[in-house]
PDB file of C-alpha atoms and ligand atoms in Angstrom:
ATOM      1  CA  MET A 734      -8.380 -15.016  25.429  1.00  0.00           C
ATOM      2  CA  LYS A 735     -12.048 -15.497  24.554  1.00  0.00           C
ATOM      3  CA  VAL A 736     -14.064 -12.710  22.961  1.00  0.00           C
ATOM      4  CA  ASN A 737     -17.745 -13.047  23.800  1.00  0.00           C
ATOM      5  CA  ASN A 738     -19.193 -10.676  21.247  1.00  0.00           C
ATOM      6  CA  LEU A 739     -17.851 -10.532  17.692  1.00  0.00           C
ATOM      7  CA  GLU A 740     -20.646  -8.315  16.461  1.00  0.00           C
ATOM      8  CA  ASN A 741     -19.377  -4.768  16.761  1.00  0.00           C
ATOM      9  CA  PHE A 742     -16.060  -4.867  14.926  1.00  0.00           C
ATOM     10  CA  TRP A 743     -16.284  -4.784  11.142  1.00  0.00           C
ATOM     11  CA  MET A 744     -13.200  -6.320   9.539  1.00  0.00           C
ATOM     12  CA  PRO A 745     -11.788  -4.958   6.263  1.00  0.00           C
ATOM     13  CA  PHE A 746     -11.200  -7.194   3.202  1.00  0.00           C
ATOM     14  CA  THR A 747     -12.800 -10.072   5.109  1.00  0.00           C
ATOM     15  CA  ASN A 748     -15.935 -12.152   4.840  1.00  0.00           C
ATOM     16  CA  ASN A 749     -17.160 -11.165   8.300  1.00  0.00           C
ATOM     17  CA  THR A 750     -19.850 -13.845   8.454  1.00  0.00           C
ATOM     18  CA  ASP A 751     -17.367 -16.620   7.695  1.00  0.00           C
ATOM     19  CA  PHE A 752     -14.858 -15.203  10.152  1.00  0.00           C
ATOM     20  CA  LYS A 753     -17.392 -15.118  12.970  1.00  0.00           C
ATOM     21  CA  ALA A 754     -18.317 -18.738  12.282  1.00  0.00           C
ATOM     22  CA  ASP A 755     -14.687 -19.786  12.737  1.00  0.00           C
ATOM     23  CA  PRO A 756     -12.663 -16.934  14.274  1.00  0.00           C
ATOM     24  CA  ARG A 757      -8.872 -16.953  14.237  1.00  0.00           C
ATOM     25  CA  MET A 758      -7.424 -14.657  16.864  1.00  0.00           C
ATOM     26  CA  ILE A 759      -3.873 -13.419  17.192  1.00  0.00           C
ATOM     27  CA  ILE A 760      -3.196 -12.286  20.731  1.00  0.00           C
ATOM     28  CA  SER A 761       0.492 -11.357  20.815  1.00  0.00           C
ATOM     29  CA  ALA A 762       3.615 -11.018  18.712  1.00  0.00           C
ATOM     30  CA  LYS A 763       7.359 -11.057  19.241  1.00  0.00           C
ATOM     31  CA  GLY A 764      10.138 -11.063  16.673  1.00  0.00           C
ATOM     32  CA  MET A 765       9.039 -13.064  13.633  1.00  0.00           C
ATOM     33  CA  TYR A 766       6.107 -14.825  15.288  1.00  0.00           C
ATOM     34  CA  TYR A 767       2.508 -14.245  16.255  1.00  0.00           C
ATOM     35  CA  THR A 768       0.834 -16.275  18.956  1.00  0.00           C
ATOM     36  CA  SER A 769      -2.748 -17.391  18.392  1.00  0.00           C
ATOM     37  CA  SER A 770      -5.420 -17.586  21.082  1.00  0.00           C
ATOM     38  CA  GLU A 771      -4.791 -21.359  21.142  1.00  0.00           C
ATOM     39  CA  GLY A 772      -1.128 -20.728  21.950  1.00  0.00           C
ATOM     40  CA  LYS A 773       0.057 -21.662  18.460  1.00  0.00           C
ATOM     41  CA  LYS A 774       3.131 -19.851  17.105  1.00  0.00           C
ATOM     42  CA  ILE A 775       2.612 -18.510  13.587  1.00  0.00           C
ATOM     43  CA  LEU A 776       5.461 -17.302  11.382  1.00  0.00           C
ATOM     44  CA  ASP A 777       4.629 -13.773  10.252  1.00  0.00           C
ATOM     45  CA  GLY A 778       5.844 -14.200   6.682  1.00  0.00           C
ATOM     46  CA  THR A 779       4.547 -10.799   5.542  1.00  0.00           C
ATOM     47  CA  ALA A 780       5.818  -8.674   8.466  1.00  0.00           C
ATOM     48  CA  GLY A 781       2.291  -7.616   9.430  1.00  0.00           C
ATOM     49  CA  LEU A 782       0.934  -6.043   6.281  1.00  0.00           C
ATOM     50  CA  TRP A 783       4.504  -5.227   5.170  1.00  0.00           C
ATOM     51  CA  CYS A 784       4.831  -2.776   8.034  1.00  0.00           C
ATOM     52  CA  VAL A 785       6.679  -4.553  10.870  1.00  0.00           C
ATOM     53  CA  ASN A 786       9.841  -5.264   8.951  1.00  0.00           C
ATOM     54  CA  ALA A 787      12.200  -4.958  11.927  1.00  0.00           C
ATOM     55  CA  GLY A 788      10.191  -7.618  13.759  1.00  0.00           C
ATOM     56  CA  HIS A 789       7.468  -7.375  16.384  1.00  0.00           C
ATOM     57  CA  GLY A 790       8.158  -5.744  19.743  1.00  0.00           C
ATOM     58  CA  HIS A 791      11.660  -4.600  18.793  1.00  0.00           C
ATOM     59  CA  SER A 792      13.283  -3.101  21.900  1.00  0.00           C
ATOM     60  CA  LYS A 793      14.795  -0.117  20.058  1.00  0.00           C
ATOM     61  CA  ILE A 794      11.418   0.754  18.532  1.00  0.00           C
ATOM     62  CA  ILE A 795       9.671   0.456  21.904  1.00  0.00           C
ATOM     63  CA  GLU A 796      12.335   2.721  23.400  1.00  0.00           C
ATOM     64  CA  ALA A 797      12.023   5.323  20.605  1.00  0.00           C
ATOM     65  CA  VAL A 798       8.208   5.355  20.705  1.00  0.00           C
ATOM     66  CA  THR A 799       8.197   5.637  24.506  1.00  0.00           C
ATOM     67  CA  LYS A 800      10.658   8.529  24.361  1.00  0.00           C
ATOM     68  CA  ALA A 801       8.667  10.326  21.666  1.00  0.00           C
ATOM     69  CA  VAL A 802       5.355   9.966  23.512  1.00  0.00           C
ATOM     70  CA  ASN A 803       6.933  11.128  26.771  1.00  0.00           C
ATOM     71  CA  THR A 804       8.582  14.153  25.147  1.00  0.00           C
ATOM     72  CA  LEU A 805       6.000  15.449  22.684  1.00  0.00           C
ATOM     73  CA  ASP A 806       3.095  13.123  21.999  1.00  0.00           C
ATOM     74  CA  TYR A 807       1.468  15.391  19.444  1.00  0.00           C
ATOM     75  CA  ALA A 808       2.003  18.775  17.869  1.00  0.00           C
ATOM     76  CA  PRO A 809       0.272  20.226  14.847  1.00  0.00           C
ATOM     77  CA  ASN A 810       2.121  20.906  11.619  1.00  0.00           C
ATOM     78  CA  PHE A 811      -0.264  23.675  10.616  1.00  0.00           C
ATOM     79  CA  ASP A 812       1.857  26.801  11.076  1.00  0.00           C
ATOM     80  CA  PHE A 813       3.839  25.140  13.868  1.00  0.00           C
ATOM     81  CA  GLY A 814       6.888  22.991  13.350  1.00  0.00           C
ATOM     82  CA  HIS A 815       8.661  20.515  15.577  1.00  0.00           C
ATOM     83  CA  PRO A 816      12.325  19.591  15.267  1.00  0.00           C
ATOM     84  CA  ASP A 817      11.972  15.832  14.773  1.00  0.00           C
ATOM     85  CA  ALA A 818       9.990  16.188  11.537  1.00  0.00           C
ATOM     86  CA  TYR A 819      12.807  18.303  10.095  1.00  0.00           C
ATOM     87  CA  GLU A 820      15.464  15.968  11.435  1.00  0.00           C
ATOM     88  CA  LEU A 821      13.753  12.913   9.884  1.00  0.00           C
ATOM     89  CA  SER A 822      13.334  14.700   6.549  1.00  0.00           C
ATOM     90  CA  ASN A 823      17.010  15.660   6.501  1.00  0.00           C
ATOM     91  CA  ARG A 824      18.016  12.085   7.223  1.00  0.00           C
ATOM     92  CA  LEU A 825      15.662  10.701   4.560  1.00  0.00           C
ATOM     93  CA  SER A 826      17.028  13.093   1.944  1.00  0.00           C
ATOM     94  CA  MET A 827      20.481  11.647   2.588  1.00  0.00           C
ATOM     95  CA  GLN A 828      19.193   8.110   1.972  1.00  0.00           C
ATOM     96  CA  PHE A 829      17.240   8.839  -1.209  1.00  0.00           C
ATOM     97  CA  PRO A 830      18.576   9.753  -4.667  1.00  0.00           C
ATOM     98  CA  ILE A 831      19.643  13.393  -4.761  1.00  0.00           C
ATOM     99  CA  ASN A 832      16.494  14.709  -6.482  1.00  0.00           C
ATOM    100  CA  ILE A 833      14.146  13.133  -3.908  1.00  0.00           C
ATOM    101  CA  ASN A 834      14.570  15.671  -1.168  1.00  0.00           C
ATOM    102  CA  HIS A 835      11.168  16.892   0.029  1.00  0.00           C
ATOM    103  CA  PHE A 836       8.962  14.789   2.300  1.00  0.00           C
ATOM    104  CA  PHE A 837       5.282  14.951   3.165  1.00  0.00           C
ATOM    105  CA  TYR A 838       4.077  12.665   5.955  1.00  0.00           C
ATOM    106  CA  THR A 839       0.780  10.807   6.014  1.00  0.00           C
ATOM    107  CA  ASN A 840      -0.896   8.179   8.170  1.00  0.00           C
ATOM    108  CA  SER A 841      -1.149   5.354   5.648  1.00  0.00           C
ATOM    109  CA  GLY A 842      -0.270   4.151   2.187  1.00  0.00           C
ATOM    110  CA  SER A 843      -3.764   5.086   0.966  1.00  0.00           C
ATOM    111  CA  GLU A 844      -3.364   8.641   2.144  1.00  0.00           C
ATOM    112  CA  ALA A 845       0.191   8.775   0.769  1.00  0.00           C
ATOM    113  CA  VAL A 846      -0.837   7.783  -2.758  1.00  0.00           C
ATOM    114  CA  ASP A 847      -3.944  10.000  -2.693  1.00  0.00           C
ATOM    115  CA  THR A 848      -1.758  12.891  -1.558  1.00  0.00           C
ATOM    116  CA  ALA A 849       0.786  12.180  -4.300  1.00  0.00           C
ATOM    117  CA  LEU A 850      -2.034  12.348  -6.866  1.00  0.00           C
ATOM    118  CA  LYS A 851      -3.181  15.684  -5.452  1.00  0.00           C
ATOM    119  CA  ILE A 852       0.365  17.055  -5.372  1.00  0.00           C
ATOM    120  CA  VAL A 853       0.929  16.108  -8.998  1.00  0.00           C
ATOM    121  CA  LEU A 854      -2.298  17.819 -10.130  1.00  0.00           C
ATOM    122  CA  ALA A 855      -1.415  20.982  -8.213  1.00  0.00           C
ATOM    123  CA  TYR A 856       2.141  20.830  -9.576  1.00  0.00           C
ATOM    124  CA  GLN A 857       0.997  20.585 -13.202  1.00  0.00           C
ATOM    125  CA  ARG A 858      -1.388  23.495 -12.770  1.00  0.00           C
ATOM    126  CA  SER A 859       1.158  25.664 -10.982  1.00  0.00           C
ATOM    127  CA  ARG A 860       3.670  25.228 -13.815  1.00  0.00           C
ATOM    128  CA  GLY A 861       1.070  26.266 -16.354  1.00  0.00           C
ATOM    129  CA  LYS A 862       0.158  22.749 -17.515  1.00  0.00           C
ATOM    130  CA  GLY A 863      -3.414  22.754 -16.249  1.00  0.00           C
ATOM    131  CA  THR A 864      -4.532  20.424 -19.070  1.00  0.00           C
ATOM    132  CA  GLU A 865      -2.379  17.642 -17.635  1.00  0.00           C
ATOM    133  CA  THR A 866      -4.971  16.052 -15.389  1.00  0.00           C
ATOM    134  CA  ARG A 867      -5.261  12.459 -16.551  1.00  0.00           C
ATOM    135  CA  LEU A 868      -3.980   9.827 -14.099  1.00  0.00           C
ATOM    136  CA  ILE A 869      -2.863   6.422 -15.325  1.00  0.00           C
ATOM    137  CA  GLY A 870      -2.614   3.367 -13.105  1.00  0.00           C
ATOM    138  CA  CYS A 871      -2.243  -0.387 -13.492  1.00  0.00           C
ATOM    139  CA  GLU A 872      -4.910  -3.030 -13.874  1.00  0.00           C
ATOM    140  CA  ARG A 873      -4.972  -5.022 -10.632  1.00  0.00           C
ATOM    141  CA  GLY A 874      -2.865  -2.368  -8.938  1.00  0.00           C
ATOM    142  CA  TYR A 875      -3.635  -1.759  -5.278  1.00  0.00           C
ATOM    143  CA  TYR A 876      -2.848   1.648  -3.886  1.00  0.00           C
ATOM    144  CA  GLY A 877      -5.260   1.805  -0.994  1.00  0.00           C
ATOM    145  CA  VAL A 878      -8.839   2.447  -0.007  1.00  0.00           C
ATOM    146  CA  GLY A 879      -9.687   6.098  -0.781  1.00  0.00           C
ATOM    147  CA  PHE A 880     -11.691   7.085  -3.861  1.00  0.00           C
ATOM    148  CA  GLY A 881      -8.628   8.509  -5.657  1.00  0.00           C
ATOM    149  CA  VAL A 882      -6.479   5.447  -5.160  1.00  0.00           C
ATOM    150  CA  ILE A 883      -9.317   3.052  -5.954  1.00  0.00           C
ATOM    151  CA  SER A 884      -9.854   4.944  -9.210  1.00  0.00           C
ATOM    152  CA  VAL A 885      -6.213   4.727 -10.239  1.00  0.00           C
ATOM    153  CA  GLY A 886      -6.006   1.198  -8.859  1.00  0.00           C
ATOM    154  CA  GLY A 887      -7.279  -1.859 -10.609  1.00  0.00           C
ATOM    155  CA  MET A 888      -8.880  -4.019  -7.970  1.00  0.00           C
ATOM    156  CA  VAL A 889     -12.026  -5.211  -9.654  1.00  0.00           C
ATOM    157  CA  LYS A 890     -14.357  -5.517  -6.646  1.00  0.00           C
ATOM    158  CA  ASN A 891     -13.440  -2.039  -5.407  1.00  0.00           C
ATOM    159  CA  ARG A 892     -14.084  -0.560  -8.829  1.00  0.00           C
ATOM    160  CA  MET A 893     -17.321  -2.528  -9.153  1.00  0.00           C
ATOM    161  CA  TYR A 894     -18.731  -1.378  -5.808  1.00  0.00           C
ATOM    162  CA  PHE A 895     -17.687   2.248  -5.871  1.00  0.00           C
ATOM    163  CA  GLY A 896     -19.095   3.215  -9.219  1.00  0.00           C
ATOM    164  CA  SER A 897     -17.666   5.677 -11.645  1.00  0.00           C
ATOM    165  CA  LEU A 898     -14.984   6.957  -9.237  1.00  0.00           C
ATOM    166  CA  LEU A 899     -12.696   9.766 -10.442  1.00  0.00           C
ATOM    167  CA  SER A 900     -12.981  10.706 -14.094  1.00  0.00           C
ATOM    168  CA  GLY A 901     -10.022  11.001 -16.467  1.00  0.00           C
ATOM    169  CA  ILE A 902      -8.308   7.770 -15.491  1.00  0.00           C
ATOM    170  CA  ASP A 903      -6.870   5.017 -17.650  1.00  0.00           C
ATOM    171  CA  HIS A 904      -4.922   1.834 -16.989  1.00  0.00           C
ATOM    172  CA  ILE A 905      -2.000  -0.083 -18.398  1.00  0.00           C
ATOM    173  CA  ARG A 906      -1.875  -3.830 -17.985  1.00  0.00           C
ATOM    174  CA  HIS A 907      -0.698  -5.385 -14.734  1.00  0.00           C
ATOM    175  CA  THR A 908       2.714  -6.950 -14.236  1.00  0.00           C
ATOM    176  CA  HIS A 909       1.585 -10.016 -12.356  1.00  0.00           C
ATOM    177  CA  GLY A 910       2.409 -13.150 -14.327  1.00  0.00           C
ATOM    178  CA  SER A 911       1.459 -16.305 -12.469  1.00  0.00           C
ATOM    179  CA  ILE A 912       2.661 -18.539 -15.324  1.00  0.00           C
ATOM    180  CA  LYS A 913       6.002 -16.970 -16.277  1.00  0.00           C
ATOM    181  CA  ASN A 914       7.124 -14.984 -13.241  1.00  0.00           C
ATOM    182  CA  PRO A 915       7.219 -17.357 -10.252  1.00  0.00           C
ATOM    183  CA  TYR A 916      10.658 -18.069  -8.830  1.00  0.00           C
ATOM    184  CA  SER A 917      12.384 -15.863 -11.433  1.00  0.00           C
ATOM    185  CA  ARG A 918      15.559 -14.128 -10.327  1.00  0.00           C
ATOM    186  CA  GLY A 919      16.293 -10.481 -10.988  1.00  0.00           C
ATOM    187  CA  GLU A 920      14.379  -8.815 -13.780  1.00  0.00           C
ATOM    188  CA  VAL A 921      12.285 -11.157 -15.872  1.00  0.00           C
ATOM    189  CA  GLU A 922      13.076 -11.247 -19.591  1.00  0.00           C
ATOM    190  CA  HIS A 923       9.546 -10.693 -20.825  1.00  0.00           C
ATOM    191  CA  GLY A 924       7.304  -7.748 -20.045  1.00  0.00           C
ATOM    192  CA  ALA A 925       8.644  -4.892 -22.173  1.00  0.00           C
ATOM    193  CA  LYS A 926       5.362  -4.980 -24.074  1.00  0.00           C
ATOM    194  CA  LEU A 927       3.629  -3.883 -20.877  1.00  0.00           C
ATOM    195  CA  ALA A 928       5.482  -0.586 -21.095  1.00  0.00           C
ATOM    196  CA  ASP A 929       4.244  -0.230 -24.668  1.00  0.00           C
ATOM    197  CA  ASP A 930       0.741   0.066 -23.210  1.00  0.00           C
ATOM    198  CA  LEU A 931       1.719   3.456 -21.901  1.00  0.00           C
ATOM    199  CA  GLU A 932       2.776   4.603 -25.359  1.00  0.00           C
ATOM    200  CA  ARG A 933      -0.568   3.420 -26.678  1.00  0.00           C
ATOM    201  CA  LEU A 934      -2.388   5.494 -24.038  1.00  0.00           C
ATOM    202  CA  VAL A 935      -0.228   8.524 -24.808  1.00  0.00           C
ATOM    203  CA  GLY A 936      -1.228   8.034 -28.456  1.00  0.00           C
ATOM    204  CA  LEU A 937      -4.881   7.796 -27.465  1.00  0.00           C
ATOM    205  CA  HIS A 938      -5.156  10.703 -25.008  1.00  0.00           C
ATOM    206  CA  ASP A 939      -2.125  12.850 -25.983  1.00  0.00           C
ATOM    207  CA  ALA A 940       0.713  13.540 -23.577  1.00  0.00           C
ATOM    208  CA  SER A 941      -0.610  17.050 -22.912  1.00  0.00           C
ATOM    209  CA  THR A 942      -3.522  15.534 -20.957  1.00  0.00           C
ATOM    210  CA  ILE A 943      -1.525  13.156 -18.746  1.00  0.00           C
ATOM    211  CA  ALA A 944      -0.472  14.292 -15.274  1.00  0.00           C
ATOM    212  CA  ALA A 945       1.044  11.135 -13.815  1.00  0.00           C
ATOM    213  CA  VAL A 946       1.472   7.384 -14.160  1.00  0.00           C
ATOM    214  CA  VAL A 947       1.327   5.134 -11.109  1.00  0.00           C
ATOM    215  CA  VAL A 948       3.104   1.802 -11.568  1.00  0.00           C
ATOM    216  CA  GLU A 949       3.952  -0.991  -9.203  1.00  0.00           C
ATOM    217  CA  PRO A 950       6.997  -2.842 -10.542  1.00  0.00           C
ATOM    218  CA  PHE A 951       5.667  -6.088  -9.144  1.00  0.00           C
ATOM    219  CA  ALA A 952       2.235  -6.982  -7.864  1.00  0.00           C
ATOM    220  CA  THR A 953       1.770  -7.838  -4.196  1.00  0.00           C
ATOM    221  CA  SER A 954      -1.614  -7.192  -2.606  1.00  0.00           C
ATOM    222  CA  THR A 955      -3.555  -8.073  -5.703  1.00  0.00           C
ATOM    223  CA  ILE A 956      -2.048 -11.514  -6.223  1.00  0.00           C
ATOM    224  CA  PRO A 957      -4.953 -13.967  -6.086  1.00  0.00           C
ATOM    225  CA  TYR A 958      -5.236 -15.944  -2.886  1.00  0.00           C
ATOM    226  CA  SER A 959      -4.939 -19.296  -4.701  1.00  0.00           C
ATOM    227  CA  PHE A 960      -1.592 -18.242  -6.179  1.00  0.00           C
ATOM    228  CA  MET A 961      -0.410 -16.982  -2.793  1.00  0.00           C
ATOM    229  CA  MET A 962      -1.195 -20.383  -1.269  1.00  0.00           C
ATOM    230  CA  LYS A 963       0.795 -22.192  -3.958  1.00  0.00           C
ATOM    231  CA  SER A 964       3.750 -19.867  -4.074  1.00  0.00           C
ATOM    232  CA  SER A 965       4.374 -18.956  -0.469  1.00  0.00           C
ATOM    233  CA  PRO A 966       3.931 -21.475   2.326  1.00  0.00           C
ATOM    234  CA  ALA A 967       4.757 -18.699   4.806  1.00  0.00           C
ATOM    235  CA  LEU A 968       1.919 -16.522   3.577  1.00  0.00           C
ATOM    236  CA  ALA A 969      -0.311 -19.547   3.497  1.00  0.00           C
ATOM    237  CA  ALA A 970       0.581 -20.370   7.091  1.00  0.00           C
ATOM    238  CA  LEU A 971      -0.342 -16.866   8.129  1.00  0.00           C
ATOM    239  CA  ALA A 972      -3.584 -16.980   6.192  1.00  0.00           C
ATOM    240  CA  LEU A 973      -4.578 -20.251   7.803  1.00  0.00           C
TER     241      LEU A 973
HETATM  242  C1  PLP B 642       1.451  -0.725  -3.124  1.00  0.00           C
HETATM  243  C2  PLP B 642       0.535  -0.266  -2.027  1.00  0.00           C
HETATM  244  N1  PLP B 642       0.139   1.012  -1.995  1.00  0.00           N
HETATM  245  C3  PLP B 642      -0.718   1.468  -1.037  1.00  0.00           C
HETATM  246  C4  PLP B 642      -1.192   0.608  -0.051  1.00  0.00           C
HETATM  247  C5  PLP B 642      -2.167   1.127   0.981  1.00  0.00           C
HETATM  248  O1  PLP B 642      -1.580   1.259   2.214  1.00  0.00           O
HETATM  249  P1  PLP B 642      -2.432   1.386   3.559  1.00  0.00           P
HETATM  250  O2  PLP B 642      -3.008   0.030   3.843  1.00  0.00           O
HETATM  251  O3  PLP B 642      -1.414   1.798   4.583  1.00  0.00           O
HETATM  252  O4  PLP B 642      -3.494   2.431   3.368  1.00  0.00           O
HETATM  253  C6  PLP B 642      -0.760  -0.720  -0.026  1.00  0.00           C
HETATM  254  C7  PLP B 642      -1.229  -1.636   1.027  1.00  0.00           C
HETATM  255  O5  PLP B 642      -1.051  -2.827   0.985  1.00  0.00           O
HETATM  256  C8  PLP B 642       0.115  -1.179  -1.048  1.00  0.00           C
HETATM  257  O6  PLP B 642       0.519  -2.464  -1.083  1.00  0.00           O
END
């Protein structure tokens, strides 16, 4: 399939000029593979952007989506409910640890983390801890594209471009270790000192000012491209 005009679509996290000079198009997907516009099969080593984990075009998912769209394609959740949202929440509460039993749905990871930050601020205020407003994230952490998540996140270019962001944020060091971590099994032996960073920040700001800490146990999105190429041929294949 040839696209004649590449001008009007602006791609995220992409050098658009370079892409247009040498476009790589994916035109279909099934199971574990994409097919490129040249008919080449490409192993999807990252399951989309970590979001197609059951495989592409899974018949049960197609069936469920078709049924949902045919039955009730949209209904508001403002003062109206619909049974499936309750049913899903009940089922999720059975899967999660016993104290994780309330669910709030969003359209993306960015919105989910931003919403979690808002919920935690409202929670602290409603229990009389209105001074607990500081949010702590990880250097190099990636939590999405909104202002809140960029502020708590540690992706340098995002922080550089979008200025002072939210106030009252601090960061502990990241957990990505390209020298010591690759190919390790289970929990790595080093790294406890990274948790000490949090104690240092508690000492600096005082616990009574801290609302929440956002931590990713291992880095994914923010791993540098060069490391990704070395460490994961599957990711590299997708990227190429
Ligand atoms: C840890 C983490 N949080 C949040 C996000 C943002 O998710 P979304 O792209 O759905 O907004 C991502 C996306 O890669 C992520 O890896």
